[in-house]
Amino acid sequence: MAKLLTLMVSVCLAATLASAPLRAEEKIADVEQAMKIIARNYRAISKSDDPALLTRDLQAIRSAAQQAQGMIPNKPKGMTEHSEAHKTYLTGLSKLEDQTDQALALLADGKVPEAKKVIGEMKTVRDHYHKELKVKD
């Protein structure tokens, strides 16, 4: 019985840690990690209507996007700090931040359906920039 209880606690703790949002002070190592954090939190907000969870996960997305702006991704190959591809990458992240801010403002006003609409539009922007930069999901 004790082993079963220990196993259950371990599974619950692992699930909690795996879904934990990015904290503001948490540093991201590379663009790939930032994109994984953004994707994980986007999946969570696309399935939720809870304003507190939406706010938490949108803040995690915003933090990851801000940190990713200071990095140069490995894909597409040959991207440099002054390349057109890098400018496109930065524009996409900037649009993501704008949408995140817009959704957060709507949530602060208690407008969950309107915030969810903005959240839905985030996927369209992601798809556009992934296609333009030839990034596979």
Short mmCIF file of N, CA and C in Angstrom, two decimals:
data_model
loop_
_atom_site.label_atom_id
_atom_site.label_comp_id
_atom_site.label_asym_id
_atom_site.label_seq_id
_atom_site.Cartn_x
_atom_site.Cartn_y
_atom_site.Cartn_z
N MET A 1 0.82 -1.19 0.00
CA MET A 1 0.00 0.00 0.00
C MET A 1 0.86 1.25 0.00
N ALA A 2 1.93 1.24 0.79
CA ALA A 2 2.83 2.40 0.85
C ALA A 2 3.50 2.63 -0.50
N LYS A 3 3.85 1.53 -1.18
CA LYS A 3 4.47 1.66 -2.50
C LYS A 3 3.50 2.28 -3.49
N LEU A 4 2.25 1.88 -3.43
CA LEU A 4 1.24 2.43 -4.32
C LEU A 4 1.05 3.92 -4.06
N LEU A 5 1.00 4.30 -2.80
CA LEU A 5 0.86 5.70 -2.44
C LEU A 5 2.07 6.51 -2.92
N THR A 6 3.26 5.97 -2.74
CA THR A 6 4.48 6.64 -3.20
C THR A 6 4.46 6.80 -4.71
N LEU A 7 4.03 5.77 -5.41
CA LEU A 7 3.94 5.83 -6.87
C LEU A 7 2.94 6.89 -7.31
N MET A 8 1.80 6.94 -6.66
CA MET A 8 0.77 7.92 -7.02
C MET A 8 1.26 9.34 -6.78
N VAL A 9 1.93 9.57 -5.67
CA VAL A 9 2.47 10.90 -5.37
C VAL A 9 3.53 11.26 -6.40
N SER A 10 4.38 10.32 -6.76
CA SER A 10 5.42 10.58 -7.75
C SER A 10 4.83 10.94 -9.11
N VAL A 11 3.81 10.22 -9.52
CA VAL A 11 3.16 10.50 -10.80
C VAL A 11 2.52 11.87 -10.78
N CYS A 12 1.83 12.20 -9.70
CA CYS A 12 1.19 13.52 -9.59
C CYS A 12 2.23 14.63 -9.61
N LEU A 13 3.32 14.45 -8.90
CA LEU A 13 4.37 15.46 -8.87
C LEU A 13 5.00 15.62 -10.25
N ALA A 14 5.27 14.52 -10.92
CA ALA A 14 5.85 14.59 -12.26
C ALA A 14 4.92 15.30 -13.23
N ALA A 15 3.64 15.01 -13.15
CA ALA A 15 2.67 15.66 -14.03
C ALA A 15 2.60 17.15 -13.75
N THR A 16 2.66 17.51 -12.49
CA THR A 16 2.62 18.93 -12.12
C THR A 16 3.85 19.65 -12.64
N LEU A 17 5.01 19.07 -12.47
CA LEU A 17 6.24 19.71 -12.92
C LEU A 17 6.31 19.78 -14.44
N ALA A 18 5.81 18.77 -15.12
CA ALA A 18 5.85 18.77 -16.58
C ALA A 18 4.95 19.84 -17.17
N SER A 19 3.88 20.17 -16.48
CA SER A 19 2.96 21.18 -17.01
C SER A 19 3.16 22.54 -16.37
N ALA A 20 4.19 22.68 -15.55
CA ALA A 20 4.41 23.95 -14.86
C ALA A 20 4.75 25.03 -15.88
N PRO A 21 4.18 26.20 -15.70
CA PRO A 21 4.47 27.29 -16.64
C PRO A 21 5.86 27.84 -16.42
N LEU A 22 6.32 28.55 -17.40
CA LEU A 22 7.59 29.25 -17.29
C LEU A 22 7.43 30.36 -16.28
N ARG A 23 8.36 30.46 -15.35
CA ARG A 23 8.34 31.58 -14.41
C ARG A 23 9.09 32.73 -15.03
N ALA A 24 8.73 33.93 -14.64
CA ALA A 24 9.33 35.13 -15.23
C ALA A 24 10.84 35.13 -15.10
N GLU A 25 11.36 34.60 -13.99
CA GLU A 25 12.81 34.63 -13.77
C GLU A 25 13.54 33.46 -14.42
N GLU A 26 12.80 32.51 -14.97
CA GLU A 26 13.41 31.34 -15.59
C GLU A 26 14.06 31.72 -16.91
N LYS A 27 15.30 31.30 -17.10
CA LYS A 27 16.03 31.62 -18.33
C LYS A 27 15.92 30.46 -19.31
N ILE A 28 15.77 30.82 -20.55
CA ILE A 28 15.65 29.84 -21.62
C ILE A 28 17.01 29.70 -22.29
N ALA A 29 17.39 28.46 -22.59
CA ALA A 29 18.72 28.19 -23.15
C ALA A 29 18.81 28.48 -24.64
N ASP A 30 17.75 28.17 -25.40
CA ASP A 30 17.81 28.35 -26.85
C ASP A 30 16.41 28.52 -27.42
N VAL A 31 16.36 28.83 -28.71
CA VAL A 31 15.08 29.08 -29.38
C VAL A 31 14.21 27.83 -29.35
N GLU A 32 14.80 26.68 -29.53
CA GLU A 32 14.02 25.44 -29.53
C GLU A 32 13.28 25.27 -28.20
N GLN A 33 13.96 25.53 -27.10
CA GLN A 33 13.31 25.44 -25.79
C GLN A 33 12.19 26.47 -25.67
N ALA A 34 12.43 27.68 -26.15
CA ALA A 34 11.40 28.73 -26.10
C ALA A 34 10.16 28.30 -26.89
N MET A 35 10.38 27.75 -28.08
CA MET A 35 9.25 27.34 -28.92
C MET A 35 8.48 26.18 -28.29
N LYS A 36 9.17 25.29 -27.61
CA LYS A 36 8.49 24.19 -26.92
C LYS A 36 7.63 24.73 -25.78
N ILE A 37 8.15 25.71 -25.06
CA ILE A 37 7.38 26.32 -23.98
C ILE A 37 6.15 27.03 -24.54
N ILE A 38 6.34 27.77 -25.63
CA ILE A 38 5.22 28.46 -26.27
C ILE A 38 4.17 27.45 -26.73
N ALA A 39 4.61 26.38 -27.38
CA ALA A 39 3.67 25.37 -27.89
C ALA A 39 2.92 24.69 -26.76
N ARG A 40 3.63 24.31 -25.70
CA ARG A 40 2.99 23.63 -24.57
C ARG A 40 1.93 24.53 -23.92
N ASN A 41 2.28 25.78 -23.72
CA ASN A 41 1.33 26.70 -23.09
C ASN A 41 0.19 27.06 -24.03
N TYR A 42 0.47 27.12 -25.34
CA TYR A 42 -0.61 27.39 -26.30
C TYR A 42 -1.63 26.25 -26.28
N ARG A 43 -1.13 25.01 -26.24
CA ARG A 43 -2.05 23.87 -26.17
C ARG A 43 -2.94 23.99 -24.93
N ALA A 44 -2.35 24.40 -23.82
CA ALA A 44 -3.12 24.53 -22.57
C ALA A 44 -4.18 25.62 -22.68
N ILE A 45 -3.82 26.77 -23.23
CA ILE A 45 -4.80 27.87 -23.30
C ILE A 45 -5.87 27.61 -24.34
N SER A 46 -5.55 26.82 -25.34
CA SER A 46 -6.57 26.54 -26.36
C SER A 46 -7.65 25.60 -25.82
N LYS A 47 -7.36 24.92 -24.71
CA LYS A 47 -8.31 23.97 -24.14
C LYS A 47 -9.00 24.50 -22.88
N SER A 48 -8.63 25.68 -22.42
CA SER A 48 -9.13 26.18 -21.14
C SER A 48 -10.00 27.41 -21.31
N ASP A 49 -10.91 27.59 -20.37
CA ASP A 49 -11.70 28.81 -20.28
C ASP A 49 -11.51 29.47 -18.91
N ASP A 50 -10.61 28.93 -18.11
CA ASP A 50 -10.35 29.47 -16.77
C ASP A 50 -9.46 30.71 -16.89
N PRO A 51 -9.97 31.88 -16.51
CA PRO A 51 -9.18 33.12 -16.66
C PRO A 51 -7.82 33.08 -15.96
N ALA A 52 -7.75 32.44 -14.79
CA ALA A 52 -6.48 32.38 -14.06
C ALA A 52 -5.46 31.54 -14.82
N LEU A 53 -5.89 30.39 -15.34
CA LEU A 53 -4.98 29.54 -16.11
C LEU A 53 -4.59 30.19 -17.43
N LEU A 54 -5.56 30.82 -18.07
CA LEU A 54 -5.26 31.52 -19.33
C LEU A 54 -4.23 32.61 -19.09
N THR A 55 -4.41 33.37 -18.04
CA THR A 55 -3.47 34.45 -17.73
C THR A 55 -2.08 33.90 -17.44
N ARG A 56 -2.02 32.86 -16.62
CA ARG A 56 -0.72 32.26 -16.27
C ARG A 56 0.01 31.77 -17.51
N ASP A 57 -0.70 31.05 -18.37
CA ASP A 57 -0.05 30.46 -19.54
C ASP A 57 0.27 31.50 -20.61
N LEU A 58 -0.56 32.53 -20.73
CA LEU A 58 -0.24 33.63 -21.65
C LEU A 58 1.01 34.37 -21.19
N GLN A 59 1.15 34.55 -19.89
CA GLN A 59 2.35 35.20 -19.37
C GLN A 59 3.60 34.36 -19.64
N ALA A 60 3.45 33.05 -19.56
CA ALA A 60 4.57 32.16 -19.88
C ALA A 60 4.94 32.26 -21.36
N ILE A 61 3.93 32.34 -22.22
CA ILE A 61 4.18 32.50 -23.66
C ILE A 61 4.90 33.81 -23.92
N ARG A 62 4.44 34.86 -23.28
CA ARG A 62 5.04 36.18 -23.48
C ARG A 62 6.50 36.18 -23.03
N SER A 63 6.77 35.59 -21.88
CA SER A 63 8.14 35.54 -21.37
C SER A 63 9.05 34.75 -22.31
N ALA A 64 8.57 33.62 -22.80
CA ALA A 64 9.37 32.80 -23.72
C ALA A 64 9.62 33.55 -25.03
N ALA A 65 8.61 34.24 -25.53
CA ALA A 65 8.76 34.99 -26.79
C ALA A 65 9.75 36.14 -26.61
N GLN A 66 9.69 36.82 -25.48
CA GLN A 66 10.62 37.92 -25.22
C GLN A 66 12.06 37.41 -25.18
N GLN A 67 12.26 36.30 -24.50
CA GLN A 67 13.62 35.75 -24.41
C GLN A 67 14.10 35.25 -25.77
N ALA A 68 13.20 34.67 -26.56
CA ALA A 68 13.57 34.15 -27.87
C ALA A 68 13.99 35.26 -28.83
N GLN A 69 13.50 36.48 -28.61
CA GLN A 69 13.87 37.59 -29.49
C GLN A 69 15.36 37.89 -29.42
N GLY A 70 16.00 37.56 -28.33
CA GLY A 70 17.42 37.82 -28.19
C GLY A 70 18.30 36.69 -28.71
N MET A 71 17.70 35.72 -29.38
CA MET A 71 18.42 34.54 -29.85
C MET A 71 18.26 34.39 -31.36
N ILE A 72 19.19 33.67 -31.95
CA ILE A 72 19.11 33.36 -33.38
C ILE A 72 18.81 31.87 -33.50
N PRO A 73 17.70 31.53 -34.16
CA PRO A 73 17.34 30.12 -34.28
C PRO A 73 18.27 29.36 -35.23
N ASN A 74 18.31 28.05 -35.04
CA ASN A 74 19.11 27.18 -35.92
C ASN A 74 18.41 26.94 -37.25
N LYS A 75 17.09 27.16 -37.28
CA LYS A 75 16.31 26.93 -38.49
C LYS A 75 15.63 28.23 -38.87
N PRO A 76 15.60 28.61 -40.10
CA PRO A 76 16.27 27.95 -41.22
C PRO A 76 17.79 28.12 -41.13
N LYS A 77 18.48 27.19 -41.74
CA LYS A 77 19.94 27.23 -41.72
C LYS A 77 20.44 28.51 -42.37
N GLY A 78 21.52 29.02 -41.84
CA GLY A 78 22.13 30.20 -42.42
C GLY A 78 21.55 31.51 -41.91
N MET A 79 20.63 31.46 -40.96
CA MET A 79 20.06 32.70 -40.44
C MET A 79 21.13 33.42 -39.63
N THR A 80 21.28 34.70 -39.93
CA THR A 80 22.22 35.53 -39.18
C THR A 80 21.45 36.69 -38.58
N GLU A 81 22.10 37.41 -37.70
CA GLU A 81 21.44 38.51 -36.99
C GLU A 81 20.86 39.57 -37.92
N HIS A 82 21.48 39.78 -39.06
CA HIS A 82 21.04 40.85 -39.96
C HIS A 82 20.35 40.33 -41.22
N SER A 83 20.00 39.05 -41.24
CA SER A 83 19.37 38.48 -42.43
C SER A 83 17.87 38.81 -42.47
N GLU A 84 17.30 38.70 -43.66
CA GLU A 84 15.86 38.93 -43.82
C GLU A 84 15.07 37.89 -43.03
N ALA A 85 15.58 36.67 -43.00
CA ALA A 85 14.88 35.62 -42.25
C ALA A 85 14.82 35.99 -40.76
N HIS A 86 15.89 36.56 -40.24
CA HIS A 86 15.90 36.95 -38.82
C HIS A 86 14.91 38.09 -38.58
N LYS A 87 14.82 39.02 -39.51
CA LYS A 87 13.84 40.11 -39.38
C LYS A 87 12.42 39.54 -39.38
N THR A 88 12.18 38.56 -40.24
CA THR A 88 10.87 37.92 -40.29
C THR A 88 10.58 37.20 -38.98
N TYR A 89 11.57 36.50 -38.45
CA TYR A 89 11.46 35.81 -37.17
C TYR A 89 11.09 36.79 -36.06
N LEU A 90 11.78 37.92 -36.00
CA LEU A 90 11.51 38.92 -34.97
C LEU A 90 10.12 39.54 -35.14
N THR A 91 9.70 39.75 -36.37
CA THR A 91 8.36 40.29 -36.63
C THR A 91 7.29 39.32 -36.13
N GLY A 92 7.49 38.04 -36.38
CA GLY A 92 6.54 37.03 -35.91
C GLY A 92 6.45 36.99 -34.39
N LEU A 93 7.60 37.06 -33.72
CA LEU A 93 7.59 37.06 -32.26
C LEU A 93 6.94 38.33 -31.72
N SER A 94 7.17 39.44 -32.39
CA SER A 94 6.56 40.70 -31.97
C SER A 94 5.03 40.62 -32.09
N LYS A 95 4.55 40.03 -33.17
CA LYS A 95 3.10 39.87 -33.34
C LYS A 95 2.53 38.94 -32.27
N LEU A 96 3.27 37.90 -31.93
CA LEU A 96 2.85 36.99 -30.87
C LEU A 96 2.73 37.74 -29.54
N GLU A 97 3.73 38.56 -29.24
CA GLU A 97 3.67 39.36 -28.01
C GLU A 97 2.48 40.31 -28.02
N ASP A 98 2.23 40.95 -29.15
CA ASP A 98 1.09 41.87 -29.26
C ASP A 98 -0.22 41.13 -29.00
N GLN A 99 -0.36 39.96 -29.60
CA GLN A 99 -1.58 39.18 -29.40
C GLN A 99 -1.70 38.72 -27.95
N THR A 100 -0.59 38.34 -27.36
CA THR A 100 -0.59 37.93 -25.96
C THR A 100 -1.03 39.08 -25.07
N ASP A 101 -0.48 40.27 -25.31
CA ASP A 101 -0.87 41.45 -24.53
C ASP A 101 -2.35 41.76 -24.71
N GLN A 102 -2.82 41.63 -25.94
CA GLN A 102 -4.23 41.90 -26.22
C GLN A 102 -5.13 40.92 -25.46
N ALA A 103 -4.77 39.64 -25.49
CA ALA A 103 -5.56 38.62 -24.79
C ALA A 103 -5.51 38.85 -23.28
N LEU A 104 -4.34 39.21 -22.75
CA LEU A 104 -4.22 39.48 -21.32
C LEU A 104 -5.08 40.67 -20.91
N ALA A 105 -5.11 41.70 -21.73
CA ALA A 105 -5.93 42.88 -21.43
C ALA A 105 -7.42 42.51 -21.42
N LEU A 106 -7.83 41.69 -22.37
CA LEU A 106 -9.22 41.26 -22.42
C LEU A 106 -9.57 40.41 -21.19
N LEU A 107 -8.66 39.54 -20.79
CA LEU A 107 -8.89 38.73 -19.59
C LEU A 107 -9.00 39.61 -18.35
N ALA A 108 -8.16 40.64 -18.27
CA ALA A 108 -8.21 41.55 -17.13
C ALA A 108 -9.55 42.27 -17.05
N ASP A 109 -10.20 42.45 -18.20
CA ASP A 109 -11.52 43.09 -18.25
C ASP A 109 -12.65 42.07 -18.12
N GLY A 110 -12.29 40.80 -17.91
CA GLY A 110 -13.30 39.76 -17.75
C GLY A 110 -13.93 39.29 -19.06
N LYS A 111 -13.28 39.58 -20.16
CA LYS A 111 -13.82 39.24 -21.49
C LYS A 111 -13.17 37.95 -22.02
N VAL A 112 -13.52 36.85 -21.39
CA VAL A 112 -12.91 35.56 -21.75
C VAL A 112 -13.21 35.15 -23.19
N PRO A 113 -14.46 35.24 -23.68
CA PRO A 113 -14.70 34.84 -25.08
C PRO A 113 -13.88 35.64 -26.09
N GLU A 114 -13.74 36.94 -25.84
CA GLU A 114 -12.95 37.78 -26.74
C GLU A 114 -11.47 37.40 -26.67
N ALA A 115 -11.00 37.10 -25.46
CA ALA A 115 -9.61 36.67 -25.30
C ALA A 115 -9.37 35.35 -26.02
N LYS A 116 -10.34 34.43 -25.94
CA LYS A 116 -10.21 33.15 -26.62
C LYS A 116 -10.15 33.33 -28.14
N LYS A 117 -10.86 34.33 -28.65
CA LYS A 117 -10.81 34.61 -30.09
C LYS A 117 -9.40 35.04 -30.48
N VAL A 118 -8.80 35.92 -29.69
CA VAL A 118 -7.42 36.37 -29.96
C VAL A 118 -6.47 35.18 -29.86
N ILE A 119 -6.68 34.33 -28.87
CA ILE A 119 -5.85 33.14 -28.70
C ILE A 119 -5.95 32.25 -29.94
N GLY A 120 -7.14 32.11 -30.50
CA GLY A 120 -7.31 31.33 -31.72
C GLY A 120 -6.56 31.92 -32.90
N GLU A 121 -6.49 33.24 -32.95
CA GLU A 121 -5.77 33.92 -34.03
C GLU A 121 -4.25 33.73 -33.91
N MET A 122 -3.77 33.43 -32.72
CA MET A 122 -2.34 33.21 -32.53
C MET A 122 -1.85 32.05 -33.38
N LYS A 123 -2.68 31.03 -33.53
CA LYS A 123 -2.30 29.86 -34.34
C LYS A 123 -2.12 30.25 -35.80
N THR A 124 -2.99 31.12 -36.29
CA THR A 124 -2.89 31.57 -37.68
C THR A 124 -1.58 32.31 -37.91
N VAL A 125 -1.21 33.16 -36.97
CA VAL A 125 0.06 33.90 -37.08
C VAL A 125 1.23 32.92 -37.03
N ARG A 126 1.17 31.96 -36.11
CA ARG A 126 2.24 30.95 -36.02
C ARG A 126 2.38 30.20 -37.34
N ASP A 127 1.26 29.75 -37.87
CA ASP A 127 1.29 29.00 -39.13
C ASP A 127 1.89 29.83 -40.26
N HIS A 128 1.51 31.11 -40.32
CA HIS A 128 2.03 32.00 -41.36
C HIS A 128 3.55 32.12 -41.27
N TYR A 129 4.07 32.40 -40.09
CA TYR A 129 5.51 32.60 -39.95
C TYR A 129 6.29 31.30 -40.05
N HIS A 130 5.73 30.20 -39.59
CA HIS A 130 6.40 28.92 -39.78
C HIS A 130 6.51 28.59 -41.27
N LYS A 131 5.45 28.89 -42.02
CA LYS A 131 5.48 28.65 -43.46
C LYS A 131 6.50 29.57 -44.13
N GLU A 132 6.48 30.84 -43.77
CA GLU A 132 7.40 31.81 -44.37
C GLU A 132 8.86 31.46 -44.07
N LEU A 133 9.11 30.98 -42.87
CA LEU A 133 10.49 30.62 -42.48
C LEU A 133 10.82 29.17 -42.77
N LYS A 134 9.85 28.44 -43.33
CA LYS A 134 10.04 27.03 -43.68
C LYS A 134 10.41 26.18 -42.46
N VAL A 135 9.68 26.43 -41.38
CA VAL A 135 9.87 25.67 -40.14
C VAL A 135 8.77 24.63 -40.07
N LYS A 136 9.15 23.38 -39.84
CA LYS A 136 8.16 22.32 -39.71
C LYS A 136 7.78 22.20 -38.24
N ASP A 137 6.48 22.01 -38.00
CA ASP A 137 6.01 21.86 -36.62
C ASP A 137 6.37 20.50 -36.07
#
